[in-house]
């Protein structure tokens, strides 16, 4: 939930701080008072793209900061971990919008990107308005609602289709690449053969580069190696060689061990060292007689390594990559020289994968057909609660084009009056009816969603009377498990709210700014009375307001 919102230099919100509470908070005030700007500022914390037009005139930047208590939700925790944000009791989200159009985003003082912010806040809050409600009129959104309700994406049948679809797309891509190569076959073939010959002529061997570099290192340091070997040899054959000293010491220990066995281990160690030095002397002698500085070999190695490095730079590949690249070139050359056979092989594979994908898509489509009635029934029930007693609702599914979700095309059909045929939702539904369908879907999916904050921005526009009361009741039911923030001009919403936050625009020093405060009981009565009767508040309106407030507590 959102605990505190701080906004500076954001349009009419010059400098405002608001503490939010659990339950349902309704924002009231005259049109243009700044209520929508408060919701807009929260939308920035939800990942809205920055606009310099929102910066208060004359200021260089706007700053929006929200303190959140995130819900305990495994996918959210995984997202935070992936982004590198440590778990904490509270999370401070900060947006700075500069007048050059750029913005800085921080979460608990860690810089994050806009997409990362969206990924996180997707699990935390959702904002619903008249504009977002129109999303329910779009077929992809309708299919997404069905799939979500029946839990399709978690089923093996869906994962199988995804694998089959991806395999089919991959073979299509390979055919397209081959078609491109065929159109430019001669030019491609000439280039590939040139590259192959250039690499093949080098006759590269496995581990050759490493072996040459080791040999180069040895020859480049021949003088140091030779001097060191001679030094070792001179010490081992000197007048008093170390192995002779070890032998003498060993003989003395031989005498001691006859009387004190504790010296036996020393004697054995010394004899081991003696034999090692004798072996070292033999090795050094052999090396001195066999090694020789070969300037010609050094030049050959340097030349060979230069050729290899030139090839690596030209193709921007490592030595190992060059070896693999040569095999790829040979394969591509073979494909182009035998392009008809390659087409035949790929097209055969394409047909096989298409049938496999088609079978998976048919199973996916049937799965939706068999289970769509669950959402149909639930949505009809919710719409009945929202004063649409004669509503008929059906999800029409038909086969369409293949995509990553299958080939199912979904369309919501609705009839709101008795005797009227079912028609597409986007053809017959009024604004109020669309709002009710959207609210019904939000109510249905409230058990699925992790968001701990739901914002309704004037979704009740165009409704009144009993319909308005039932919509407000749905919002209150949602607020029992979540924090709900509402902009509404309905007195029923204001009366039923746990908290009434009044927003007012005022002038000071020739500038306009908004302020907000929570209303006490008497102020609530006056505000609800104003919503009932307009600017001229009557005593009857006050009595009506008190009645609404008292009934809202029940």
C-alpha positions as a printed Julia matrix, in Angstrom:
554×3 Matrix{Float64}:
   0.0     0.0     0.0
   0.97    3.65   -0.42
   1.81    5.2     2.94
   2.97    8.69    1.97
   3.09   10.77   -1.2
   5.33   13.83   -1.54
   5.07   16.0    -4.66
   7.02   19.15   -5.57
   6.62   21.4    -8.6
   4.24   19.06  -10.4
   1.75   21.33  -12.2
  -0.58   22.81   -9.54
   0.98   20.58   -6.86
   3.65   23.02   -5.74
   4.6    21.27   -2.51
   2.22   18.73   -1.07
   2.54   15.79    1.3
  -0.26   13.3     1.88
  -0.37   10.35    4.27
  -2.6     7.56    3.02
  -4.37    4.94    5.1
  -5.84    1.49    4.77
  -9.31    1.0     3.38
 -11.06    3.25    0.89
 -10.02    6.88    0.37
 -12.15    9.12   -1.83
 -10.72   12.34   -3.28
 -13.27   15.14   -3.52
 -13.16   18.71   -4.73
 -14.19   20.93   -7.6
 -13.19   20.07  -11.16
  -9.63   21.28  -11.8
  -8.75   21.34   -8.1
  -5.85   18.94   -8.63
  -7.36   15.55   -7.84
  -6.32   14.08  -11.19
  -2.81   15.49  -10.76
  -2.48   13.58   -7.5
  -3.4    10.39   -9.38
  -1.04   11.39  -12.22
   1.81   11.76   -9.73
   1.12    8.23   -8.46
   1.04    7.08  -12.1
   4.62    8.39  -12.43
   5.59    6.12   -9.54
   3.86    3.3   -11.43
   6.04    3.8   -14.53
   4.28    6.51  -16.55
   6.59    8.01  -19.2
   7.92   11.42  -18.2
   6.68   14.65  -19.8
   8.27   18.04  -19.19
   4.81   19.59  -19.58
   4.02   18.32  -16.07
   6.75   20.48  -14.5
   5.39   23.57  -12.77
   5.98   26.7   -14.82
   9.25   28.42  -13.95
  10.78   25.36  -12.25
  13.65   23.22  -13.54
  12.34   19.9   -12.27
   9.48   18.11  -10.57
  10.03   15.57   -7.79
   7.58   12.82   -6.82
   8.29   10.46   -3.95
   6.18    7.64   -2.58
   6.69    5.46    0.49
   5.27    1.97   -0.05
   4.69   -1.11    2.04
   5.01   -3.82   -0.62
   2.81   -6.94   -0.51
   4.41  -10.26    0.36
   4.39  -11.89   -3.06
   6.94  -14.36   -4.46
   7.09  -13.0    -8.06
   7.54   -9.46   -6.67
  10.36  -10.61   -4.4
  12.02  -12.38   -7.34
  11.75   -9.22   -9.46
  13.34   -7.13   -6.68
  16.14   -9.68   -6.33
  16.78   -9.74  -10.09
  17.08   -5.95  -10.15
  19.35   -5.96   -7.11
  17.08   -4.26   -4.57
  17.38   -5.69   -1.07
  14.26   -6.71    0.83
  13.13   -4.05    3.29
  10.17   -3.09    5.45
   9.44    0.01    3.34
  10.33    1.03   -0.21
  10.86    4.65   -1.26
  10.23    5.28   -4.95
  11.49    8.64   -6.28
  11.02   10.22   -9.71
  12.73   13.42  -10.8
  11.45   14.91  -14.07
  13.79   17.43  -15.7
  12.79   20.15  -18.15
  14.93   18.48  -20.83
  12.42   15.6   -20.89
  14.63   13.16  -18.98
  13.88   11.61  -15.61
  15.78    9.91  -12.81
  14.26    6.95  -11.0
  15.42    5.59   -7.65
  14.12    2.87   -5.38
  15.63    2.86   -1.9
  18.43    5.07   -3.31
  19.27    2.6    -6.1
  19.05    3.9    -9.66
  16.69    1.82  -11.8
  15.29    2.07  -15.32
  11.72    2.88  -16.31
  11.11   -0.71  -17.43
  12.46   -2.04  -14.13
  10.1     0.31  -12.26
   7.18   -0.99  -14.34
   8.19   -4.6   -13.67
   8.17   -3.95   -9.92
   5.08   -1.78   -9.63
   3.07   -4.14  -11.85
   2.83   -6.31   -8.73
   2.04   -3.4    -6.39
  -0.68   -1.16   -7.79
  -3.13   -0.75  -10.67
  -4.82    2.4   -11.97
  -8.25    2.26  -13.64
  -9.79    5.16  -15.51
 -12.28    5.81  -18.3
  -9.45    5.54  -20.82
  -8.04    2.29  -19.45
 -11.54    0.81  -19.35
 -11.67    0.96  -23.12
  -8.97   -1.72  -23.11
 -11.67   -4.27  -22.3
 -13.2    -3.52  -25.71
 -10.12   -4.86  -27.5
 -10.1    -8.51  -28.54
  -6.54   -9.26  -27.31
  -7.5    -7.99  -23.84
 -10.63  -10.14  -23.9
  -8.63  -13.26  -24.77
  -6.1   -12.37  -22.05
  -8.95  -12.14  -19.5
 -10.24  -15.58  -20.46
  -6.78  -17.18  -20.36
  -6.06  -15.6   -17.02
  -9.3   -16.78  -15.44
  -8.89  -20.39  -16.57
  -5.16  -20.34  -15.68
  -4.15  -21.35  -19.18
  -0.55  -20.13  -19.16
   0.32  -22.47  -16.29
  -0.94  -25.55  -18.15
   1.38  -27.99  -19.95
  -0.86  -27.76  -23.02
   0.02  -24.06  -23.35
   3.73  -24.63  -22.81
   3.68  -27.39  -25.45
   2.11  -25.04  -27.98
   4.68  -22.35  -27.2
   7.51  -24.83  -27.9
   5.88  -25.99  -31.15
   5.21  -22.41  -32.28
   8.79  -21.37  -31.58
  10.19  -24.39  -33.48
   7.97  -23.58  -36.47
   9.08  -19.93  -36.46
  12.72  -20.99  -36.33
  12.43  -23.18  -39.42
  10.6   -20.34  -41.21
  13.48  -18.04  -40.38
  15.98  -20.56  -41.75
  13.98  -20.84  -44.99
  13.85  -17.05  -45.31
  17.61  -16.88  -44.79
  18.13  -19.54  -47.43
  15.81  -17.69  -49.84
  17.88  -14.56  -49.31
  21.04  -16.52  -49.94
  19.5   -18.01  -53.06
  18.75  -14.54  -54.44
  22.35  -13.58  -53.84
  23.72  -17.08  -54.22
  26.62  -16.47  -56.58
  27.86  -13.44  -54.69
  27.4   -15.2   -51.35
  29.07  -18.36  -52.57
  32.07  -16.44  -53.88
  32.46  -14.57  -50.6
  32.04  -17.7   -48.44
  34.57  -19.64  -50.52
  37.08  -16.81  -50.25
  36.67  -16.69  -46.46
  36.91  -20.47  -46.22
  40.08  -20.65  -48.32
  41.68  -17.8   -46.41
  41.16  -19.63  -43.1
  41.7   -23.13  -44.47
  45.05  -22.17  -46.06
  46.33  -21.34  -42.59
  45.83  -25.02  -41.65
  44.97  -24.11  -38.05
  45.33  -26.9   -35.5
  43.68  -27.36  -32.12
  45.67  -25.61  -29.35
  48.28  -24.45  -31.91
  48.12  -20.82  -30.83
  48.73  -21.69  -27.18
  51.64  -24.01  -28.06
  53.26  -21.37  -30.28
  52.92  -18.7   -27.62
  54.58  -21.02  -25.06
  57.44  -21.76  -27.47
  57.81  -18.07  -28.27
  58.01  -17.31  -24.57
  60.8   -19.87  -24.18
  62.86  -18.67  -27.14
  62.39  -15.02  -26.21
  63.89  -15.81  -22.78
  66.54  -18.26  -23.98
  69.44  -16.27  -22.51
  67.9   -16.16  -19.03
  67.06  -19.88  -19.18
  70.57  -20.83  -20.38
  72.28  -18.69  -17.73
  70.13  -20.23  -15.0
  70.86  -23.79  -16.17
  74.62  -23.09  -16.21
  74.41  -21.57  -12.75
  72.65  -24.67  -11.44
  75.2   -26.92  -13.18
  78.17  -25.05  -11.71
  76.75  -25.36   -8.2
  76.03  -29.06   -8.59
  79.61  -29.85   -9.83
  81.52  -27.39   -7.63
  84.36  -28.42   -5.34
  81.87  -28.77   -2.52
  78.62  -29.79   -4.27
  75.41  -29.8    -2.19
  74.77  -33.49   -2.85
  78.18  -34.3    -1.36
  77.36  -32.34    1.77
  74.04  -34.15    2.03
  75.82  -37.5     1.71
  78.29  -36.6     4.5
  75.47  -35.46    6.79
  73.59  -38.67    6.04
  76.58  -40.76    7.07
  76.82  -38.93   10.38
  73.11  -39.51   10.96
  73.65  -43.19   10.23
  75.9   -43.34   13.28
  73.4   -41.41   15.46
  70.43  -43.57   14.49
  72.15  -46.61   15.93
  71.63  -45.03   19.35
  68.63  -42.68   18.77
  65.92  -43.87   16.34
  64.25  -40.44   16.31
  66.84  -39.27   13.75
  65.86  -41.94   11.25
  63.32  -39.72    9.45
  65.95  -36.99    8.97
  68.36  -39.49    7.44
  65.68  -40.74    5.01
  64.73  -37.19    4.0
  68.35  -36.24    3.37
  68.89  -39.28    1.18
  65.77  -38.4    -0.82
  67.16  -34.9    -1.33
  70.5   -36.35   -2.34
  68.92  -38.5    -5.07
  66.8   -35.57   -6.26
  69.85  -33.33   -6.65
  71.66  -36.11   -8.5
  68.67  -36.47  -10.84
  68.5   -32.66  -11.27
  72.2   -32.62  -12.22
  71.53  -35.22  -14.91
  68.48  -33.32  -16.24
  70.35  -29.99  -16.4
  73.28  -31.64  -18.19
  70.94  -33.13  -20.8
  69.16  -29.8   -21.31
  72.41  -27.89  -21.7
  73.58  -30.31  -24.35
  70.25  -30.32  -26.24
  68.82  -26.78  -26.16
  70.06  -24.2   -28.57
  68.94  -20.73  -29.57
  67.19  -20.93  -32.94
  66.69  -17.42  -34.33
  65.07  -18.8   -37.48
  62.51  -20.75  -35.45
  61.77  -17.62  -33.39
  61.09  -15.63  -36.57
  58.87  -18.4   -37.93
  56.79  -18.47  -34.75
  56.43  -14.7   -34.67
  55.37  -14.68  -38.33
  52.84  -17.47  -37.77
  51.33  -15.73  -34.74
  51.12  -12.44  -36.67
  49.17  -14.21  -39.42
  46.82  -15.75  -36.86
  46.28  -12.39  -35.13
  45.55  -10.67  -38.45
  42.91  -13.31  -39.16
  41.42  -12.9   -35.68
  41.19   -9.12  -36.09
  39.71   -9.38  -39.58
  36.9   -11.66  -38.48
  36.72  -10.33  -34.88
  36.93  -13.85  -33.49
  39.02  -15.76  -31.0
  41.31  -18.58  -32.18
  38.74  -21.19  -31.11
  35.98  -19.22  -32.86
  38.0   -19.22  -36.08
  38.13  -23.03  -36.03
  34.35  -23.18  -35.54
  33.79  -20.46  -38.16
  35.64  -22.52  -40.76
  33.23  -25.42  -40.15
  30.24  -23.04  -40.41
  31.56  -21.7   -43.72
  31.95  -25.22  -45.05
  28.35  -25.98  -44.04
  27.04  -22.76  -45.65
  28.99  -23.45  -48.83
  27.53  -26.94  -48.93
  24.0   -25.52  -48.45
  24.46  -23.03  -51.28
  26.03  -25.56  -53.64
  23.18  -27.94  -52.84
  20.48  -25.33  -52.27
  17.66  -27.31  -53.85
  18.33  -30.22  -51.48
  18.5   -27.77  -48.56
  15.14  -26.25  -49.52
  13.62  -29.69  -49.83
  14.92  -30.72  -46.42
  13.76  -27.5   -44.7
  10.34  -27.48  -46.36
   9.8   -31.06  -45.27
  10.73  -30.02  -41.73
   8.44  -27.0   -42.03
   5.42  -29.15  -42.94
   6.15  -31.54  -40.07
   6.42  -28.69  -37.54
   3.32  -26.96  -38.91
   1.2   -30.08  -38.33
   2.67  -30.41  -34.85
   1.91  -26.73  -34.09
  -1.58  -27.06  -35.58
  -2.34  -30.07  -33.38
  -1.19  -28.16  -30.29
  -3.24  -25.1   -31.32
  -6.37  -27.23  -31.8
  -5.95  -28.69  -28.32
  -5.42  -25.17  -26.92
  -8.52  -23.85  -28.7
 -10.64  -26.74  -27.41
  -9.3   -26.19  -23.89
 -10.59  -22.61  -24.05
 -13.95  -23.73  -25.49
 -14.44  -26.27  -22.72
 -13.72  -23.76  -19.95
 -14.96  -20.37  -21.16
 -18.32  -20.91  -19.46
 -16.62  -20.46  -16.07
 -15.8   -16.82  -16.85
 -19.12  -16.28  -18.66
 -21.08  -17.41  -15.61
 -18.96  -15.43  -13.17
 -19.16  -12.25  -15.21
 -22.94  -12.54  -15.62
 -23.25  -12.89  -11.86
 -21.08   -9.81  -11.22
 -23.03   -7.76  -13.78
 -26.3    -8.8   -12.15
 -24.9    -7.4    -8.9
 -24.17   -4.17  -10.79
 -27.85   -3.71  -11.72
 -27.75   -5.41  -15.11
 -30.36   -8.11  -14.34
 -31.24   -8.88  -17.95
 -27.67   -9.1   -19.19
 -26.66  -11.92  -21.45
 -22.97  -12.54  -21.93
 -20.99  -14.95  -24.07
 -17.37  -15.33  -25.11
 -17.29  -16.15  -28.81
 -14.2   -18.08  -29.88
 -13.16  -18.73  -33.47
 -10.08  -19.91  -35.3
  -7.86  -17.13  -36.67
  -4.2   -16.6   -37.43
  -1.41  -18.36  -35.57
   0.48  -16.32  -32.99
   2.35  -17.01  -29.78
  -0.97  -17.63  -27.96
  -2.44  -20.07  -30.47
  -4.93  -19.34  -33.23
  -7.92  -18.44  -31.04
  -9.73  -15.15  -31.62
 -11.92  -14.15  -28.64
 -14.73  -11.61  -28.59
 -17.03  -10.6   -25.74
 -20.69  -10.6   -26.84
 -23.28   -8.9   -24.68
 -26.97   -8.08  -24.61
 -28.12   -5.68  -21.9
 -31.86   -5.7   -22.67
 -34.37   -8.52  -22.91
 -35.1    -9.7   -26.42
 -31.99   -8.1   -27.9
 -29.47  -10.33  -29.68
 -25.91  -10.73  -28.49
 -23.55   -8.25  -30.13
 -19.87   -7.35  -29.69
 -19.24   -5.37  -26.51
 -17.57   -2.51  -28.39
 -20.64   -2.07  -30.63
 -23.44   -1.65  -28.12
 -22.08   -0.86  -24.66
 -22.44    2.67  -23.28
 -19.72    4.31  -21.2
 -21.5     3.34  -17.99
 -21.89   -0.25  -19.14
 -18.22   -0.47  -20.11
 -17.32    0.85  -16.66
 -19.45   -1.85  -15.06
 -17.92   -4.61  -17.18
 -14.42   -3.35  -16.29
 -15.29   -3.14  -12.59
 -16.81   -6.62  -12.72
 -13.59   -7.98  -14.28
 -11.5    -6.17  -11.66
 -13.66   -7.7    -8.91
 -13.32  -11.17  -10.45
  -9.56  -10.89  -10.77
  -9.03   -9.34   -7.33
  -8.29  -12.82   -5.99
  -5.69  -13.31   -8.74
  -3.91   -9.97   -8.44
  -1.08   -9.19   -6.07
  -1.57   -5.41   -6.17
  -2.15   -3.99   -2.72
  -3.32   -0.62   -4.08
  -6.13   -0.06   -6.6
  -6.89    3.4    -7.94
 -10.22    4.23   -9.61
 -10.11    7.53  -11.48
 -13.71    8.67  -12.17
 -14.78    5.25  -13.42
 -18.31    5.98  -12.2
 -18.81    8.79  -14.71
 -22.1     8.32  -16.53
 -23.78    6.26  -13.82
 -26.16    7.29  -11.07
 -28.82    6.04   -8.7
 -28.88    2.35   -7.82
 -26.14    1.55  -10.36
 -23.85    4.1    -8.75
 -24.57    2.67   -5.31
 -23.78   -0.88   -6.4
 -20.53    0.22   -8.1
 -19.51    2.02   -4.94
 -20.33   -1.08   -2.88
 -18.07   -3.17   -5.16
 -15.23   -0.71   -4.54
 -15.82   -0.9    -0.8
 -15.69   -4.71   -0.92
 -12.34   -4.47   -2.74
 -11.07   -2.08   -0.05
 -11.55   -4.69    2.67
  -8.52   -6.58    1.36
  -6.67   -3.77   -0.42
  -6.03   -0.08   -0.22
  -8.4     1.69   -2.63
  -8.08    5.32   -3.75
 -10.98    6.8    -5.7
 -11.76   10.02   -7.53
 -15.53   10.26   -7.6
 -18.27   12.87   -7.86
 -20.81   10.47   -6.37
 -22.07   11.35   -2.88
 -22.54    7.6    -2.26
 -18.8     7.06   -2.74
 -17.9     9.91   -0.4
 -20.3     8.63    2.25
 -19.1     5.05    2.16
 -15.37    5.9     2.2
 -13.19    5.24    5.22
 -11.35    8.5     4.52
 -12.4    11.64    2.65
  -9.49   13.62    1.21
 -10.54   17.05    0.0
  -8.47   18.78   -2.69
  -8.78   22.52   -3.19
  -7.1    25.02   -5.48
  -6.04   28.36   -4.03
  -4.03   31.46   -4.99
  -1.04   32.87   -3.18
   1.55   35.43   -4.35
  -0.06   35.51   -7.78
   0.45   31.73   -8.21
  -2.04   28.91   -8.05
  -1.46   25.74   -6.09
  -3.47   22.85   -4.65
  -3.74   21.72   -1.07
  -5.34   18.62    0.41
  -6.6    17.61    3.82
  -8.76   14.92    5.42
 -12.26   15.97    6.4
 -13.74   15.48    9.83
 -17.38   14.47   10.29
 -18.88   17.94   10.02
 -16.75   18.75    7.0
 -17.84   15.46    5.41
 -21.47   16.43    5.85
 -20.87   19.78    4.11
 -18.88   18.19    1.29
 -21.42   15.43    0.61
 -24.24   18.0     0.78
 -22.4    20.08   -1.84
 -22.07   16.97   -4.03
 -25.84   16.42   -3.69
 -27.15   19.94   -4.24
 -24.33   21.87   -5.9
 -22.8    25.16   -4.78
 -25.94   26.22   -2.86
 -26.17   23.81    0.05
 -29.67   23.32    1.45
 -30.65   22.0     4.83
 -32.34   19.07    3.09
 -29.03   18.26    1.39
 -27.28   18.28    4.77
 -29.86   15.91    6.24
 -29.47   13.67    3.21
 -25.69   13.78    3.61
 -25.93   12.77    7.28
 -28.24    9.91    6.33
 -25.79    8.71    3.67
 -22.89    8.92    6.11
 -24.72    6.99    8.81
 -25.89    4.32    6.38
 -22.35    4.06    5.04
 -21.13    3.03    8.49
 -23.47    0.04    8.6
